[in-house]
Amino acid sequence: MNSLAQALIITGLILLLLSLKPAFSISQLPTEQQQGWRILLGLIFAFITGYFGYLYMLSDHPVTQLEMVVALVFCGGGGFVYIITRMSEKTIHVLVSQANRHLHQAHHDPLTRLPNRIVFYKKLSQISQDNQIFCCLILDLNDFKKINDTHGHNCGDKVLKSVAERIRSCLPEHAVAARLGGDELGILLFGSFASHGQVFVEQLHGLISQPINYQQHIIHIGVSIGIAEYPHHGSHRKQLLNHADIAMYQAKRNKKPYCLYEANFSTANKNTSN
């Protein structure tokens, strides 16, 4: 009977030891129940200590019927903890993965895989409170409606995806690019226009303007870029976006690749057609 009781305790002990890995894995996840799983992890260590103690106690005398029942409970307890931790690990990892995927979908444009306007506006509001110089760029593709009407929306989608990929390929570290809607994109670029922005904008314009091949057609892309610099051209999000937008329409009207906002620009520039 001693051997059977010891075998039951050892089985429960092994199951508890196997429970440590999933319990530790769950305790590292950024979930609301993280603290509870860390407490459970500590309890498993305490149980393991108790199992070793009970195993030692059974080794120096014949096992009674009550002690055999306790050994069965210990074995079942180890199995229960193992099943719960293993099932919970799989379920929680699936739920966390789904939550992360939904969060990514809520904050990214599905076509271009760029962050969407929600992320862009939030980031713009955050960095405008940090009192560091940065540039807000608004990009608008020229004659995009004509591309859609002539070659179809699939071609328009390919143009947008290609432009997004080209932006990603030259985007400086910590800069943020987003699709704001339609063929309008935004970029937040740290540093002043004179020291950092101008070189980047010229490089970006040259990259985006390269033709795209679509079904044996060569699609020529044009882009107008408006730039507003914080804090010289605005001290808050709405003002910066408005001034960058005005500068973009000024560039479009004058058929220039880009334009830095100036105070004498008129909002009448927005009457310029795409």
Tab-separated table of C-alpha atoms in Angstrom:
chain	number	residue	atom	x	y	z
A	1	MET	CA	0.000	0.000	0.000
A	2	ASN	CA	2.948	2.316	0.698
A	3	SER	CA	4.156	1.957	-2.888
A	4	LEU	CA	0.697	2.706	-4.285
A	5	ALA	CA	0.277	5.798	-2.102
A	6	GLN	CA	3.740	7.058	-3.057
A	7	ALA	CA	2.977	6.440	-6.748
A	8	LEU	CA	-0.221	8.481	-6.453
A	9	ILE	CA	1.617	11.358	-4.755
A	10	ILE	CA	4.431	11.280	-7.327
A	11	THR	CA	1.879	11.299	-10.168
A	12	GLY	CA	0.155	14.332	-8.679
A	13	LEU	CA	3.543	15.976	-8.123
A	14	ILE	CA	4.571	15.443	-11.757
A	15	LEU	CA	1.278	16.931	-12.936
A	16	LEU	CA	1.836	19.970	-10.713
A	17	LEU	CA	5.341	20.409	-12.109
A	18	LEU	CA	3.914	20.204	-15.633
A	19	SER	CA	1.388	22.899	-14.654
A	20	LEU	CA	4.154	25.424	-13.959
A	21	LYS	CA	4.914	26.156	-17.620
A	22	PRO	CA	1.356	27.043	-18.738
A	23	ALA	CA	0.685	28.948	-15.503
A	24	PHE	CA	3.884	30.977	-15.967
A	25	SER	CA	3.038	31.601	-19.629
A	26	ILE	CA	-0.400	32.958	-18.721
A	27	SER	CA	0.992	35.102	-15.888
A	28	GLN	CA	3.191	36.948	-18.422
A	29	LEU	CA	0.296	37.924	-20.691
A	30	PRO	CA	-1.040	41.495	-20.435
A	31	THR	CA	-4.490	40.420	-19.287
A	32	GLU	CA	-6.724	41.795	-16.555
A	33	GLN	CA	-6.372	38.494	-14.669
A	34	GLN	CA	-2.564	38.570	-14.679
A	35	GLN	CA	-2.321	39.163	-10.921
A	36	GLY	CA	-4.638	36.240	-10.192
A	37	TRP	CA	-2.541	33.873	-12.304
A	38	ARG	CA	0.620	35.007	-10.547
A	39	ILE	CA	-1.025	34.157	-7.233
A	40	LEU	CA	-1.995	30.739	-8.617
A	41	LEU	CA	1.596	30.205	-9.756
A	42	GLY	CA	2.752	30.873	-6.212
A	43	LEU	CA	0.148	28.450	-4.863
A	44	ILE	CA	1.360	25.718	-7.230
A	45	PHE	CA	4.865	26.125	-5.817
A	46	ALA	CA	3.383	25.858	-2.311
A	47	PHE	CA	1.444	22.718	-3.307
A	48	ILE	CA	4.628	21.158	-4.701
A	49	THR	CA	6.354	21.774	-1.371
A	50	GLY	CA	3.405	20.168	0.424
A	51	TYR	CA	3.463	17.150	-1.877
A	52	PHE	CA	7.157	16.598	-1.180
A	53	GLY	CA	6.468	16.891	2.552
A	54	TYR	CA	3.609	14.383	2.430
A	55	LEU	CA	5.696	11.994	0.329
A	56	TYR	CA	8.461	12.157	2.937
A	57	MET	CA	5.931	11.563	5.736
A	58	LEU	CA	4.599	8.404	4.071
A	59	SER	CA	8.069	6.912	3.729
A	60	ASP	CA	8.666	6.200	7.447
A	61	HIS	CA	5.508	4.245	8.443
A	62	PRO	CA	2.791	1.981	7.022
A	63	VAL	CA	0.090	3.891	5.147
A	64	THR	CA	-3.340	4.027	6.776
A	65	GLN	CA	-6.623	3.997	4.882
A	66	LEU	CA	-7.107	7.729	5.530
A	67	GLU	CA	-3.623	8.508	4.198
A	68	MET	CA	-4.419	6.491	1.061
A	69	VAL	CA	-7.540	8.624	0.531
A	70	VAL	CA	-5.429	11.768	0.969
A	71	ALA	CA	-2.928	10.402	-1.582
A	72	LEU	CA	-5.800	9.895	-4.049
A	73	VAL	CA	-6.978	13.469	-3.433
A	74	PHE	CA	-3.433	14.763	-3.973
A	75	CYS	CA	-3.180	12.859	-7.256
A	76	GLY	CA	-6.565	14.139	-8.417
A	77	GLY	CA	-5.675	17.671	-7.323
A	78	GLY	CA	-2.492	17.639	-9.374
A	79	GLY	CA	-4.427	16.371	-12.386
A	80	PHE	CA	-7.127	19.021	-11.940
A	81	VAL	CA	-4.584	21.858	-11.742
A	82	TYR	CA	-2.786	20.536	-14.827
A	83	ILE	CA	-5.980	20.280	-16.896
A	84	ILE	CA	-7.153	23.762	-15.857
A	85	THR	CA	-3.820	25.451	-16.589
A	86	ARG	CA	-3.350	23.706	-19.943
A	87	MET	CA	-6.890	24.445	-21.144
A	88	SER	CA	-6.714	28.019	-19.865
A	89	GLU	CA	-3.380	28.615	-21.600
A	90	LYS	CA	-4.777	27.557	-24.975
A	91	THR	CA	-8.025	29.499	-24.527
A	92	ILE	CA	-6.375	32.683	-23.254
A	93	HIS	CA	-3.749	32.666	-26.016
A	94	VAL	CA	-6.512	32.337	-28.617
A	95	LEU	CA	-8.512	35.166	-27.012
A	96	VAL	CA	-5.465	37.443	-26.737
A	97	SER	CA	-4.551	36.711	-30.351
A	98	GLN	CA	-8.088	37.537	-31.485
A	99	ALA	CA	-8.143	40.724	-29.403
A	100	ASN	CA	-4.804	41.847	-30.851
A	101	ARG	CA	-6.027	41.099	-34.361
A	102	HIS	CA	-9.235	43.070	-33.831
A	103	LEU	CA	-7.264	45.946	-32.304
A	104	HIS	CA	-4.915	45.973	-35.297
A	105	GLN	CA	-7.874	45.940	-37.697
A	106	ALA	CA	-9.518	48.809	-35.807
A	107	HIS	CA	-6.391	50.957	-36.116
A	108	HIS	CA	-5.139	50.050	-39.602
A	109	ASP	CA	-6.402	50.509	-43.134
A	110	PRO	CA	-7.043	47.036	-44.613
A	111	LEU	CA	-5.990	48.004	-48.153
A	112	THR	CA	-2.674	49.772	-47.543
A	113	ARG	CA	-1.929	48.230	-44.102
A	114	LEU	CA	-1.017	51.724	-42.928
A	115	PRO	CA	-2.369	53.089	-39.634
A	116	ASN	CA	-5.708	54.841	-40.083
A	117	ARG	CA	-6.806	58.372	-39.198
A	118	ILE	CA	-7.634	57.366	-35.607
A	119	VAL	CA	-3.992	56.465	-34.935
A	120	PHE	CA	-2.745	59.508	-36.865
A	121	TYR	CA	-4.920	62.003	-34.989
A	122	LYS	CA	-4.098	60.448	-31.628
A	123	LYS	CA	-0.356	60.541	-32.324
A	124	LEU	CA	-0.606	64.115	-33.591
A	125	SER	CA	-2.377	65.191	-30.401
A	126	GLN	CA	0.219	63.425	-28.241
A	127	ILE	CA	3.350	64.848	-29.852
A	128	SER	CA	1.882	68.355	-30.079
A	129	GLN	CA	1.833	68.323	-26.261
A	130	ASP	CA	5.526	67.357	-26.010
A	131	ASN	CA	6.829	70.751	-27.203
A	132	GLN	CA	9.167	69.279	-29.801
A	133	ILE	CA	9.390	70.460	-33.393
A	134	PHE	CA	7.771	68.218	-36.007
A	135	CYS	CA	6.173	68.464	-39.441
A	136	CYS	CA	2.656	67.417	-40.359
A	137	LEU	CA	2.466	66.345	-44.013
A	138	ILE	CA	-0.744	65.890	-45.998
A	139	LEU	CA	-0.394	63.992	-49.295
A	140	ASP	CA	-3.010	63.891	-52.032
A	141	LEU	CA	-2.631	61.891	-55.246
A	142	ASN	CA	-3.198	63.957	-58.387
A	143	ASP	CA	-5.875	62.819	-60.848
A	144	PHE	CA	-6.629	59.728	-58.774
A	145	LYS	CA	-10.300	59.852	-59.781
A	146	LYS	CA	-9.215	59.821	-63.423
A	147	ILE	CA	-7.105	56.694	-62.785
A	148	ASN	CA	-10.123	54.970	-61.223
A	149	ASP	CA	-12.462	56.040	-64.026
A	150	THR	CA	-10.032	55.047	-66.787
A	151	HIS	CA	-8.547	51.807	-65.493
A	152	GLY	CA	-11.004	50.704	-62.807
A	153	HIS	CA	-10.970	50.506	-59.029
A	154	ASN	CA	-8.615	47.514	-58.973
A	155	CYS	CA	-6.004	49.715	-60.592
A	156	GLY	CA	-6.753	52.454	-58.067
A	157	ASP	CA	-6.275	49.963	-55.240
A	158	LYS	CA	-2.938	48.865	-56.679
A	159	VAL	CA	-1.823	52.496	-56.913
A	160	LEU	CA	-2.721	53.101	-53.261
A	161	LYS	CA	-0.939	49.934	-52.124
A	162	SER	CA	2.149	50.813	-54.160
A	163	VAL	CA	2.233	54.356	-52.773
A	164	ALA	CA	1.892	53.035	-49.215
A	165	GLU	CA	4.752	50.589	-49.779
A	166	ARG	CA	6.942	53.346	-51.189
A	167	ILE	CA	6.218	55.539	-48.178
A	168	ARG	CA	7.114	52.689	-45.808
A	169	SER	CA	10.372	52.073	-47.675
A	170	CYS	CA	11.732	55.562	-46.974
A	171	LEU	CA	9.969	56.502	-43.732
A	172	PRO	CA	12.467	57.657	-41.075
A	173	GLU	CA	12.569	56.012	-37.657
A	174	HIS	CA	9.773	57.166	-35.315
A	175	ALA	CA	7.900	58.885	-38.182
A	176	VAL	CA	4.227	57.933	-38.590
A	177	ALA	CA	2.416	57.447	-41.905
A	178	ALA	CA	-1.330	56.849	-42.194
A	179	ARG	CA	-4.133	56.683	-44.711
A	180	LEU	CA	-6.588	59.417	-43.791
A	181	GLY	CA	-9.215	58.430	-46.338
A	182	GLY	CA	-9.576	58.001	-50.084
A	183	ASP	CA	-6.321	59.003	-51.747
A	184	GLU	CA	-5.259	61.266	-48.883
A	185	LEU	CA	-2.390	60.243	-46.619
A	186	GLY	CA	-0.642	61.860	-43.683
A	187	ILE	CA	2.878	61.723	-42.289
A	188	LEU	CA	4.256	62.995	-38.978
A	189	LEU	CA	7.950	63.748	-39.273
A	190	PHE	CA	10.102	64.773	-36.316
A	191	GLY	CA	12.420	67.756	-36.723
A	192	SER	CA	12.060	71.030	-38.611
A	193	PHE	CA	11.355	71.216	-42.328
A	194	ALA	CA	14.672	72.945	-43.000
A	195	SER	CA	16.786	70.427	-41.077
A	196	HIS	CA	15.006	67.163	-41.876
A	197	GLY	CA	11.764	67.587	-43.753
A	198	GLN	CA	12.813	69.060	-47.075
A	199	VAL	CA	15.251	66.287	-47.991
A	200	PHE	CA	12.704	63.642	-47.012
A	201	VAL	CA	9.841	65.301	-48.906
A	202	GLU	CA	11.899	65.593	-52.091
A	203	GLN	CA	12.966	61.950	-51.808
A	204	LEU	CA	9.392	60.876	-51.081
A	205	HIS	CA	7.962	62.822	-54.005
A	206	GLY	CA	10.477	61.297	-56.403
A	207	LEU	CA	9.734	57.807	-55.124
A	208	ILE	CA	5.943	58.110	-55.292
A	209	SER	CA	6.040	59.703	-58.762
A	210	GLN	CA	7.620	56.646	-60.363
A	211	PRO	CA	5.184	54.992	-62.835
A	212	ILE	CA	3.348	51.779	-62.003
A	213	ASN	CA	2.734	48.931	-64.437
A	214	TYR	CA	-0.841	47.658	-64.456
A	215	GLN	CA	-2.084	45.110	-67.009
A	216	GLN	CA	0.298	46.301	-69.722
A	217	HIS	CA	-0.541	49.936	-68.923
A	218	ILE	CA	1.905	52.431	-67.471
A	219	ILE	CA	0.180	54.457	-64.761
A	220	HIS	CA	1.758	57.825	-64.043
A	221	ILE	CA	1.310	59.021	-60.480
A	222	GLY	CA	1.443	62.596	-59.271
A	223	VAL	CA	1.287	63.735	-55.662
A	224	SER	CA	0.832	67.098	-53.960
A	225	ILE	CA	2.300	67.471	-50.471
A	226	GLY	CA	1.395	70.155	-47.958
A	227	ILE	CA	3.551	70.752	-44.890
A	228	ALA	CA	2.772	72.529	-41.625
A	229	GLU	CA	5.440	72.762	-38.934
A	230	TYR	CA	4.762	72.675	-35.202
A	231	PRO	CA	4.698	75.088	-33.403
A	232	HIS	CA	5.235	77.774	-36.077
A	233	HIS	CA	2.150	76.920	-38.132
A	234	GLY	CA	-0.160	75.737	-35.400
A	235	SER	CA	-0.223	74.792	-31.749
A	236	HIS	CA	-2.902	72.108	-31.818
A	237	ARG	CA	-4.078	69.245	-33.988
A	238	LYS	CA	-6.951	70.908	-35.818
A	239	GLN	CA	-4.907	73.972	-36.740
A	240	LEU	CA	-1.925	71.957	-37.981
A	241	LEU	CA	-4.101	69.677	-40.107
A	242	ASN	CA	-5.947	72.642	-41.584
A	243	HIS	CA	-2.736	74.481	-42.458
A	244	ALA	CA	-1.092	71.378	-43.932
A	245	ASP	CA	-4.255	70.846	-45.982
A	246	ILE	CA	-4.179	74.456	-47.221
A	247	ALA	CA	-0.506	74.082	-48.163
A	248	MET	CA	-1.320	70.884	-50.057
A	249	TYR	CA	-3.972	72.669	-52.133
A	250	GLN	CA	-1.525	75.508	-52.761
A	251	ALA	CA	0.974	72.975	-54.138
A	252	LYS	CA	-1.760	71.389	-56.263
A	253	ARG	CA	-2.909	74.743	-57.648
A	254	ASN	CA	0.628	75.838	-58.512
A	255	LYS	CA	1.513	72.367	-59.859
A	256	LYS	CA	4.395	72.059	-57.417
A	257	PRO	CA	5.468	68.808	-55.743
A	258	TYR	CA	5.175	70.273	-52.248
A	259	CYS	CA	4.493	73.468	-50.371
A	260	LEU	CA	5.318	74.675	-46.855
A	261	TYR	CA	2.469	76.589	-45.245
A	262	GLU	CA	2.584	80.372	-45.151
A	263	ALA	CA	0.238	82.674	-43.270
A	264	ASN	CA	-0.923	84.468	-46.433
A	265	PHE	CA	-2.271	81.295	-48.041
A	266	SER	CA	-6.019	81.467	-48.540
A	267	THR	CA	-8.439	78.682	-47.723
A	268	ALA	CA	-9.850	79.430	-51.159
A	269	ASN	CA	-7.122	77.093	-52.418
A	270	LYS	CA	-9.413	74.259	-51.411
A	271	ASN	CA	-11.612	75.111	-54.353
A	272	THR	CA	-8.925	73.611	-56.587
A	273	SER	CA	-10.215	70.389	-58.074
A	274	ASN	CA	-8.445	67.070	-57.749
